[in-house]
Coordinates of C-alpha atoms in Angstrom, one line a residue:
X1146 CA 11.6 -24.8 -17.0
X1147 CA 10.1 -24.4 -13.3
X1148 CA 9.8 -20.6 -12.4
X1149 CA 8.7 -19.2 -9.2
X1150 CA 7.3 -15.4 -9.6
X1151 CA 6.9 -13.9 -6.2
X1152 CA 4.0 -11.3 -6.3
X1153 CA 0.5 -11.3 -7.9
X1154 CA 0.2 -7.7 -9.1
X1155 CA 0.7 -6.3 -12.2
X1156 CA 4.2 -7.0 -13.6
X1157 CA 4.4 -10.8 -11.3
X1158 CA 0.6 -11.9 -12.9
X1159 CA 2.0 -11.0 -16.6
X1160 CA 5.0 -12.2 -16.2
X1161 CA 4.1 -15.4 -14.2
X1162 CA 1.2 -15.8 -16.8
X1163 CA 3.2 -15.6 -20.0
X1164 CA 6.0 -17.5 -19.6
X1165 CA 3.5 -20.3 -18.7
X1166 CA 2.1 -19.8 -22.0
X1167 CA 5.1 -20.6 -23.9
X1168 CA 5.0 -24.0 -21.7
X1169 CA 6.9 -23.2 -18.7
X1170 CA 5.8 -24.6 -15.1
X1171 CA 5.7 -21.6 -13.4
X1172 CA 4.1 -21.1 -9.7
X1173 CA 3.3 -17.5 -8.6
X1174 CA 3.7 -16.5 -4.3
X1175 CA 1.3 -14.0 -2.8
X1176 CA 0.8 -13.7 0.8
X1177 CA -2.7 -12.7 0.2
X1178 CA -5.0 -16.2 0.8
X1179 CA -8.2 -14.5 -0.7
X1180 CA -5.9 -13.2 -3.9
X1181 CA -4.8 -16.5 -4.4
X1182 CA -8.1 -18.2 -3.9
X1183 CA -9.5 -15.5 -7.1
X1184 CA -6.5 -16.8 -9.0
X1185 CA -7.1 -20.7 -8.6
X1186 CA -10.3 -19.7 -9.7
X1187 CA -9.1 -18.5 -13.4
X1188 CA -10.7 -14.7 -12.0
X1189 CA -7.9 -11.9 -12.2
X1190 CA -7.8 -8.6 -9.6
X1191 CA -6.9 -6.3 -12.5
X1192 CA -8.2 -5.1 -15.6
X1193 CA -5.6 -5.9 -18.4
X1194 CA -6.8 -7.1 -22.3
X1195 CA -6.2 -10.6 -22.7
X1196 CA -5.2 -11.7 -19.1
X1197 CA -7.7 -13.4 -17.5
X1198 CA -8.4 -15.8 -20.4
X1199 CA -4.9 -16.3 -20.5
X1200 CA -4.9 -17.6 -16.7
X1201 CA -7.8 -19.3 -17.0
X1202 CA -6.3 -21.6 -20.2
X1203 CA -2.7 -22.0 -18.2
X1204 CA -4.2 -22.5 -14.9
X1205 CA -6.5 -25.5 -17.0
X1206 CA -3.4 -26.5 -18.7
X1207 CA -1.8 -27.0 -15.3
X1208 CA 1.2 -24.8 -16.1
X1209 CA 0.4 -22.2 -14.1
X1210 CA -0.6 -22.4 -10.3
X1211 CA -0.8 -19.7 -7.3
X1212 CA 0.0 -20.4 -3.5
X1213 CA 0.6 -19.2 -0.4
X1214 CA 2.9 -20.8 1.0
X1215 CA 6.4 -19.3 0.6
X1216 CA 8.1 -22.7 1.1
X1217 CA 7.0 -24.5 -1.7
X1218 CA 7.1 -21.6 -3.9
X1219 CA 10.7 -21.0 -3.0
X1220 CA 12.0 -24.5 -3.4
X1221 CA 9.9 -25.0 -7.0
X1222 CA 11.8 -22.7 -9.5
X1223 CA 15.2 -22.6 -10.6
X1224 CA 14.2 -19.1 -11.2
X1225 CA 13.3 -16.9 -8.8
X1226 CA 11.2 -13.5 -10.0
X1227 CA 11.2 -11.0 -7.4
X1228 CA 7.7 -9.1 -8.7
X1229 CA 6.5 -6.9 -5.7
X1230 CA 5.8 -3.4 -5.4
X1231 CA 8.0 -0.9 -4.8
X1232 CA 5.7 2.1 -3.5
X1233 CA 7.1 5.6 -3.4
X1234 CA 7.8 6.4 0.7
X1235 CA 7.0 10.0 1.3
X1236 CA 10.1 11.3 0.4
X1237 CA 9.8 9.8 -3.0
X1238 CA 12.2 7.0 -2.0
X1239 CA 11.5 3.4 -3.4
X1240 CA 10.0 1.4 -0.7
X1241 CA 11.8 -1.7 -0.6
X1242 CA 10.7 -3.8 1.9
X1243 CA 8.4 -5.9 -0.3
X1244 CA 12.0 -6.7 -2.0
X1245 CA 14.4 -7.7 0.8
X1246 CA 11.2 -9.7 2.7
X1247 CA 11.0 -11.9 -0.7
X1248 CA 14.6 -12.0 -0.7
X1249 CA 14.9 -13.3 3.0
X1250 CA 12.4 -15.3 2.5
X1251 CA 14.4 -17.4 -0.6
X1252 CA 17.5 -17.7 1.5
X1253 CA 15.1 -19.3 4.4
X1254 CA 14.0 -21.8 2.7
X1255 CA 16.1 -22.4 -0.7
X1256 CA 17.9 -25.8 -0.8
X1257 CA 19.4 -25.8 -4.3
X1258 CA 21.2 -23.3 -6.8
X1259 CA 18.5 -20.5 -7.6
X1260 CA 18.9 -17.6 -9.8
X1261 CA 17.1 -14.8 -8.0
X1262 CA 15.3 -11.9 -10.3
X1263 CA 15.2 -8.6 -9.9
X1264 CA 11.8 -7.6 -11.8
X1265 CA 10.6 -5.1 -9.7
X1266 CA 11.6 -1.6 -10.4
X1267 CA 13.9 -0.7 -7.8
X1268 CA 16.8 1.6 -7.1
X1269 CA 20.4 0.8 -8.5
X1270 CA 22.0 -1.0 -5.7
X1271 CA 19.1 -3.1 -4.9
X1272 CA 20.8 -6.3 -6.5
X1273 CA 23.7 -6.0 -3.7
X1274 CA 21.3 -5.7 -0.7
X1275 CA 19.5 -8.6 -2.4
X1276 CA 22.5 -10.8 -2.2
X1277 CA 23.3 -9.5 0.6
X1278 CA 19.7 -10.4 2.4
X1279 CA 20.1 -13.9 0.9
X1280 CA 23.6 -14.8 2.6
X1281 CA 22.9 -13.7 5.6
X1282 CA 19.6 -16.1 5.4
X1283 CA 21.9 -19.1 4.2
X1284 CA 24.7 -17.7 7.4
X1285 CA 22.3 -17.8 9.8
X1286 CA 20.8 -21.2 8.4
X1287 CA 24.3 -22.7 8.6
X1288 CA 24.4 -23.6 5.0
X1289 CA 26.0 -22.8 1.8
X1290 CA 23.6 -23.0 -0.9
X1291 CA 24.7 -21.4 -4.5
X1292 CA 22.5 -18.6 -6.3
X1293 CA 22.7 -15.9 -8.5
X1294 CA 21.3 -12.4 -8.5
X1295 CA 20.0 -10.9 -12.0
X1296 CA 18.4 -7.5 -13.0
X1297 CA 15.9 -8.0 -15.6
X1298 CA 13.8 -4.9 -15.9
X1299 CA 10.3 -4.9 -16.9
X1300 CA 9.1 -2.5 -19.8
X1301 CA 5.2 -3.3 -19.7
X1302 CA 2.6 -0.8 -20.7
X1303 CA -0.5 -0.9 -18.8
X1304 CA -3.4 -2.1 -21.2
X1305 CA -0.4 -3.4 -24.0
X1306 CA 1.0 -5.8 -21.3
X1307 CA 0.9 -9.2 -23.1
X1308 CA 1.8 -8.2 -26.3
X1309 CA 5.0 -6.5 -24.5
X1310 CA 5.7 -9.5 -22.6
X1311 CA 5.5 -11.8 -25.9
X1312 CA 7.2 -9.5 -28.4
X1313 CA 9.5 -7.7 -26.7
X1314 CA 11.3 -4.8 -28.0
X1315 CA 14.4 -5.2 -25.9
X1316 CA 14.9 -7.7 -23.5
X1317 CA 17.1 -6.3 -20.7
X1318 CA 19.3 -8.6 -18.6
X1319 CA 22.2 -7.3 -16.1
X1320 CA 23.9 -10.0 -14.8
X1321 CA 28.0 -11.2 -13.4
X1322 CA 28.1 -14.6 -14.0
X1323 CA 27.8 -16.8 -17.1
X1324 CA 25.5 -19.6 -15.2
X1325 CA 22.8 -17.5 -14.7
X1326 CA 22.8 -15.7 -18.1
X1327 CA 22.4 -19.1 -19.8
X1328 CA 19.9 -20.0 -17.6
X1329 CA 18.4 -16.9 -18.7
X1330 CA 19.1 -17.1 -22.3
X1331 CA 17.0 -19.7 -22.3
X1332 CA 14.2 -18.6 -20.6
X1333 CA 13.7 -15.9 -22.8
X1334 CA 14.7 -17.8 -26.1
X1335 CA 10.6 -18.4 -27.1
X1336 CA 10.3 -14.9 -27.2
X1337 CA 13.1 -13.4 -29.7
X1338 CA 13.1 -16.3 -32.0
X1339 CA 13.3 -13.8 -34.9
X1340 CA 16.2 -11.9 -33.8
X1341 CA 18.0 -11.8 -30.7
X1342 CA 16.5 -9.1 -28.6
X1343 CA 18.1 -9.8 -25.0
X1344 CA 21.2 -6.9 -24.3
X1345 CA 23.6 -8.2 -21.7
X1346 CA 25.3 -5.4 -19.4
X1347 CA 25.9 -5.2 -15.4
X1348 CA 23.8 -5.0 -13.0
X1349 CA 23.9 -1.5 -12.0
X1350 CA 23.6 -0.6 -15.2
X1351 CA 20.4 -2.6 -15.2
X1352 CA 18.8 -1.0 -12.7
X1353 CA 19.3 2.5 -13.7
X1354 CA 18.1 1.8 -17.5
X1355 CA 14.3 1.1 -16.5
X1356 CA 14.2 4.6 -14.6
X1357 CA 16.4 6.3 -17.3
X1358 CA 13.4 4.6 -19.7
X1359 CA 10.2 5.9 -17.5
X1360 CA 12.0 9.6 -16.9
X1361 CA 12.9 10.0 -20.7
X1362 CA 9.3 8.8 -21.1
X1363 CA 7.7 11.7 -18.7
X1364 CA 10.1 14.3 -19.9
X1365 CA 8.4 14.1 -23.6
X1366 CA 5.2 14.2 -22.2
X1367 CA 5.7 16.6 -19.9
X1368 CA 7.2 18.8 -22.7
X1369 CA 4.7 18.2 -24.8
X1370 CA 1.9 20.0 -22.0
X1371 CA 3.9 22.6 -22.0
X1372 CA 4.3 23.0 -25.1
X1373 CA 0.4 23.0 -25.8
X1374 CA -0.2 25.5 -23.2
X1375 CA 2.0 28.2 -24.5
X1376 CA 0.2 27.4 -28.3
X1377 CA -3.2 28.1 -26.4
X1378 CA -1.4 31.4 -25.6
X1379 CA 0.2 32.3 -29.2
X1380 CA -2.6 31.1 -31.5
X1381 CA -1.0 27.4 -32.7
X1382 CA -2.5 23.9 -32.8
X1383 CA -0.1 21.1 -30.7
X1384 CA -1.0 19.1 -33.1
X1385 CA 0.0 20.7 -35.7
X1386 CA 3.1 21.4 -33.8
X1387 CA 3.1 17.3 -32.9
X1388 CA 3.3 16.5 -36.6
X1389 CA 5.9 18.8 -37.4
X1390 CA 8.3 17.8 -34.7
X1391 CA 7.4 14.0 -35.0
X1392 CA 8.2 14.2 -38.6
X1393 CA 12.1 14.4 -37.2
X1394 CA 13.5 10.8 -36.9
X1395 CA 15.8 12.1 -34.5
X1396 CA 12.4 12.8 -32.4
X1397 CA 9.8 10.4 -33.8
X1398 CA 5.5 10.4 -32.7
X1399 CA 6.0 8.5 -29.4
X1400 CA 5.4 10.3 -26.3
X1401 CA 4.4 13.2 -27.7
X1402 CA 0.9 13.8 -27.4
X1403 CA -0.9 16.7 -25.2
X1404 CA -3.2 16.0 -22.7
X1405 CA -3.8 16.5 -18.7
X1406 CA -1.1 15.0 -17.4
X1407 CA 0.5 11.5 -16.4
X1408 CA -0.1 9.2 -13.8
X1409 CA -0.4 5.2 -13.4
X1410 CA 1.7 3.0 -11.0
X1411 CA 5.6 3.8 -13.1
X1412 CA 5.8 7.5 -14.4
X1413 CA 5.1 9.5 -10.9
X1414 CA 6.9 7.4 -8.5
X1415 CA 9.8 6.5 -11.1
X1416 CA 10.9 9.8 -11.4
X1417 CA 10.3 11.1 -7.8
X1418 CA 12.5 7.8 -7.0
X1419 CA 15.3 8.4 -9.3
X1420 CA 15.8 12.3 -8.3
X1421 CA 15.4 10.9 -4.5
X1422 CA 18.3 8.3 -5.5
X1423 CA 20.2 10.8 -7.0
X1424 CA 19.7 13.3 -3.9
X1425 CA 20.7 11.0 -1.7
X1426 CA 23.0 8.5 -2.9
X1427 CA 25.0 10.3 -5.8
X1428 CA 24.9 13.8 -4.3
X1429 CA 23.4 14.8 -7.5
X1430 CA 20.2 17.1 -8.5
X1431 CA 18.8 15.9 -11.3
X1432 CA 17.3 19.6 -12.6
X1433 CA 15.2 18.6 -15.5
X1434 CA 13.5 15.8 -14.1
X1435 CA 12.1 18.1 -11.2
X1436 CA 10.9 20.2 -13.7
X1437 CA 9.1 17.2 -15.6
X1438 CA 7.3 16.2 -12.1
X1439 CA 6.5 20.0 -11.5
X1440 CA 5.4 20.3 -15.1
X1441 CA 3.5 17.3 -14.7
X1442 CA 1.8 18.2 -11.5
X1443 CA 0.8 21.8 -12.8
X1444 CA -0.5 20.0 -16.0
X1445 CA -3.0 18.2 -13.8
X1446 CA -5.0 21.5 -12.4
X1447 CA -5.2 22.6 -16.1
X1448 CA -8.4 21.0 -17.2
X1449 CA -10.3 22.3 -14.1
X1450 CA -8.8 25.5 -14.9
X1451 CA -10.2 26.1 -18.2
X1452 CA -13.9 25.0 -16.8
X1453 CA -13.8 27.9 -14.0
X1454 CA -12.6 30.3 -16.3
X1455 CA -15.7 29.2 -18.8
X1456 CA -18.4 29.5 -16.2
X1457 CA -16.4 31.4 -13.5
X1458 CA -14.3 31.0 -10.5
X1459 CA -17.7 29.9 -8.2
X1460 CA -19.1 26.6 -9.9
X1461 CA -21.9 26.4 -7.4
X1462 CA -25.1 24.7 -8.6
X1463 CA -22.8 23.7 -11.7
X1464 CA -23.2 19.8 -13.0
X1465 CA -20.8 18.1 -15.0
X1466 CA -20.6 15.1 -17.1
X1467 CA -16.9 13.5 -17.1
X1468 CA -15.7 10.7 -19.7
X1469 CA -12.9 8.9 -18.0
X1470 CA -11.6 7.9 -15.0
X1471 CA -8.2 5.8 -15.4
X1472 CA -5.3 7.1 -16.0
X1473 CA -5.2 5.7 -19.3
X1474 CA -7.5 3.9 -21.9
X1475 CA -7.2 0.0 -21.2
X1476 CA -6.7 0.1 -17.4
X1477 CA -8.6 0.7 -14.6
X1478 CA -5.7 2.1 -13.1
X1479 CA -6.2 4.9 -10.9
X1480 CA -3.2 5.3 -9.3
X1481 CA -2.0 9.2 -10.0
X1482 CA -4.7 9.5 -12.1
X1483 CA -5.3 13.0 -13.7
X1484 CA -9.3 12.2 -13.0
X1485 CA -8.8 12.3 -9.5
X1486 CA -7.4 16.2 -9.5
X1487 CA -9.9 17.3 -12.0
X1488 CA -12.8 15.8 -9.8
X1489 CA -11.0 17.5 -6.7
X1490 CA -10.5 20.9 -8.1
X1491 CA -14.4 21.4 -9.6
X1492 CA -15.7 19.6 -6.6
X1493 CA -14.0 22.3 -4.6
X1494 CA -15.0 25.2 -6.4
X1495 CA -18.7 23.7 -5.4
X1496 CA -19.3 21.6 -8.7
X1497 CA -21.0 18.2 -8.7
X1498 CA -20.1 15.7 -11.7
X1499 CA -21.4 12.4 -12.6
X1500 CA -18.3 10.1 -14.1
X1501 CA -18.3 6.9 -16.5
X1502 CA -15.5 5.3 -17.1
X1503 CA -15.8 1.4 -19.7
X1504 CA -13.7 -0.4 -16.7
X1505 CA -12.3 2.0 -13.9
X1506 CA -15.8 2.8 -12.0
X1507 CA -15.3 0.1 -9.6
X1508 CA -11.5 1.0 -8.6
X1509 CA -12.5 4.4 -8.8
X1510 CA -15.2 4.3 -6.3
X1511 CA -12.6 2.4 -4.0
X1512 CA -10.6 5.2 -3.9
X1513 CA -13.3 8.3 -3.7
X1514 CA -15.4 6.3 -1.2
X1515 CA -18.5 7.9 -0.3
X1516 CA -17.6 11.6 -1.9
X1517 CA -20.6 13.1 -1.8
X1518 CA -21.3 15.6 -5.0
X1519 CA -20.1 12.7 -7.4
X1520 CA -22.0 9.9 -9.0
X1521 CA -21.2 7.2 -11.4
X1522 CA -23.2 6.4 -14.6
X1523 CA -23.1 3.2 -16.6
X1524 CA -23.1 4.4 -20.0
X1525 CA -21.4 7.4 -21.8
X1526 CA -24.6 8.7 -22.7
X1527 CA -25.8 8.5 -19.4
X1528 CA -23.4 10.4 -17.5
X1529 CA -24.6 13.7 -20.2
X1530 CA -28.0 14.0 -18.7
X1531 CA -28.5 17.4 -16.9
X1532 CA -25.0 18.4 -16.9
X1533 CA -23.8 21.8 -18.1
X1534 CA -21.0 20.7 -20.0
X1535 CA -18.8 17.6 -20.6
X1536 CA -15.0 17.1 -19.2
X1537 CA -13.1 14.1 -21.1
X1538 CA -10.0 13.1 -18.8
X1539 CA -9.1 9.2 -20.3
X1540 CA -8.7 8.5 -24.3
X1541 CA -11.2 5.6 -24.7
X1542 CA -11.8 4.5 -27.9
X1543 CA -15.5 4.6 -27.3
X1544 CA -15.4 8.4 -26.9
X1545 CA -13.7 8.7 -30.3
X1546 CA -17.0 9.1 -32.4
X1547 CA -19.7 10.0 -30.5
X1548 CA -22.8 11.3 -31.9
X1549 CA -22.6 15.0 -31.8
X1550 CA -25.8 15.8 -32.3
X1551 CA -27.2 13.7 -28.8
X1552 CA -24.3 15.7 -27.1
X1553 CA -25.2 18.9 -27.9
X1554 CA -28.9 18.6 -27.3
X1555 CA -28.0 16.3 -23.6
X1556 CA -25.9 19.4 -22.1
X1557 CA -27.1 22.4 -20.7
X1558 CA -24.6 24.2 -22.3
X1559 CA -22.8 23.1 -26.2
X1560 CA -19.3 22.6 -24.7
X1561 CA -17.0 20.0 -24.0
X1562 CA -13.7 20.2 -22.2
X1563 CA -10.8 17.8 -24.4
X1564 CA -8.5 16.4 -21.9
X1565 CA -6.8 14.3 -24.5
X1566 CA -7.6 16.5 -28.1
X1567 CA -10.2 13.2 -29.3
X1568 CA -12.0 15.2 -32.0
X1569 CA -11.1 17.9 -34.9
X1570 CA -11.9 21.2 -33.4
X1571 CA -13.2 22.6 -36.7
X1572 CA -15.7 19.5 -36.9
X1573 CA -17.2 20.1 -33.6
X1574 CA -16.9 23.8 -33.5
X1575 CA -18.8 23.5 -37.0
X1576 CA -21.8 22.0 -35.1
X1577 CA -22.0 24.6 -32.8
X1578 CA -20.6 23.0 -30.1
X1579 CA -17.8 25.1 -28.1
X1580 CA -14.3 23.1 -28.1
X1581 CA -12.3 23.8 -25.5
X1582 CA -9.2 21.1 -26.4
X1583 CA -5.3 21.1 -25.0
X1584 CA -3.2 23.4 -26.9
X1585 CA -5.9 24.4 -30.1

């Protein structure tokens, strides 16, 4: 099949990228010259496992291609993804003028039936102003060219992408007319060729399942954190607490791990958007989902919390290593990332730290700029020298089993601050090293 995939980021270069894979021509739009330029190259502006050789053996394959020009992209699929970014405005509303500009720009220049995608995360009604943005394109053009508008939800984790993409749990698809459900039956037919995994429903009720997915998400962890804090206070392990609940297959282990909070491009503006959408269009509060983005945003000043209440408010002439930057392990994500608070709060009770993250130094750097009281070392081991005590803020695998003993004797002080509970306190405590983790 030819598929056009407007958007280069996260969700249009996986998707774009793997359904070439499974031998589908598929050409990717992005206004951005020097972005597409990398592309043609086989080079990728992300961090995701698997990705970039993936491009580079579609793009050498010929399957897969990247332009500029919205023209061609628009008249070359049959399929049209709509992939772009819906940023959260500063009200928490959906931004979604990335959307409508794609959609415009297919019913400028479309000349035969399309069948126009909704993969963006966007706000239930968007499907409507799509079509609507479309007509008025064809209207003004004089024409009546035939298309169809779809929701088809992405449910990618960052760092997991691929293997979402090409085993997908649930493939969801709202749609109102039977021509475009083939044509997207098919599409999607290489992927669920053990078992049909596609669930047909309408559009609306499309849109609203991706947020209902990414709120039920953050209310577990945000549960969770505060759930660990209150075992700090009454003498129990999470963990503990974790296996006991998890044990329930009514609850199950997903989602329910402690830490310092969530963050990353879907969680934080997902839920702001869908208690926005809520507000504004249903005339509804949605209670417990203000909660969870409270919660969460409490959750973030936690970490920094324990460290001034270890060496005092005033943490003047205090150096710390920190293991982590991303948001999560697998990314170098930075967007809402719990690193970012920590590093604010101890830089502005007068602490300096020196950071390492595997992949996220370079996007972190971006966003802190020229921060002076921060540096960035290039190994884990580096980052310990002359510090007082260690922070870990991102799960990496690499910090799973370090060697204790080069800890202990790098700090200042034995004591780490667990962001993400990696170790077993009783192991570390037992080497004399003070463990400070998130609800033990």
């Amino acid at each position: 099949m030819k598929i056009t995939v407007v958007g280069t980021g996260y969700v249009g270069l996986v998707t774009g990228t793997c359904l070439s894979e499974v031998g589908n021509d598929v050409i990717c739009l992005d206004t951005d010259a020097d972005k597409i330029a990398l592309l043609e190259r086989g080079e990728i502006p992300i961090f995701e496992p698997g990705l970039q050789e993936m491009v580079k053996r579609n793009v050498q394959a010929g399957r897969l291609h990247f332009t500029h020009d919205i023209a061609r992209a628009t008249q070359f699929g049959t399929i049209q993804f709509i992939a772009v970014g819906t940023p959260p405005g500063e009200d928490g509303s959906a931004d979604m003028q990335h959307v409508l500009s794609a959609a415009r720009n297919m019913g400028r220049h479309m000349n035969d039936y399309k069948v126009v995608v909704d993969k963006s995360t966007v706000p239930v009604g968007t499907a409507d102003a799509v079509r609507a943005a479309i007509a008025e394109e064809l209207s003004l053009r004089g024409v009546n060219t035939p298309y169809s508008v779809v929701s088809n939800p992405e449910f990618l984790k960052e760092g997991a992408a691929i293997d979402d993409f090409m085993r997908p749990g649930r493939i969801v698809l709202g749609c109102d007319d039977e021509q475009a459900a083939l044509n997207m039956r098919a599409l999607y037919a290489p992927f669920q060729r053990h078992h049909d995994r596609l669930i047909l429903m309408d559009i609306r009720s499309a849109e609203l399942t991706k947020y209902a997915a990414n709120a039920m998400l953050a209310t577990r962890i945000s549960f969770m954190n505060e759930l660990a804090n209150l075992a700090e206070r009454l003498g129990a392990d999470i963990e503990q607490v974790r296996k006991g609940i998890g044990s329930d297959p009514r609850i199950g282990y997903d989602f329910l791990y402690a830490g310092a909070g969530y963050g990353g491009s879907c969680f934080p503006k997902d839920v702001k958007a869908l208690i926005h959408s809520a507000a504004q269009d249903a005339g509804i509060q949605l209670k417990v989902l203000e909660a969870v983005e409270a919660a969460n945003q409490s959750q973030k000043h936690v970490l920094a919390g324990k460290v001034k209440a270890h060496f005092g408010a005033d943490l003047t002439g205090k150096h710390f290593a920190l293991w982590g930057l991303a948001f999560k392990a697998n990314t170098d994500d930075m967007r809402e990332a719990s690193s970012l608070t920590v590093i604010a709060d101890l830089m502005a009770a007068g602490a300096t730290l020196c950071a390492y993250d595997p992949v996220a130094t370079a996007a972190a750097q971006a966003v802190l700029g020229d921060t002076p009281g921060i540096t960035f070392a290039t190994s884990a081991t580096q980052a310990l020298q002359g510090a007082d005590a260690l922070i870990i803020v991102t799960e990496w695998k690499e910090f799973r089993s370090p060697d204790f003993d080069h800890i202990k004797a790098s700090l200042k002080q034995a004591v780490i601050f667990d962001g993400r509970n990696l170790y077993d306190p009783s192991l570390v405590r037992g080497m004399g090293i003070t463990y400070l983790a998130t609800g033990r």
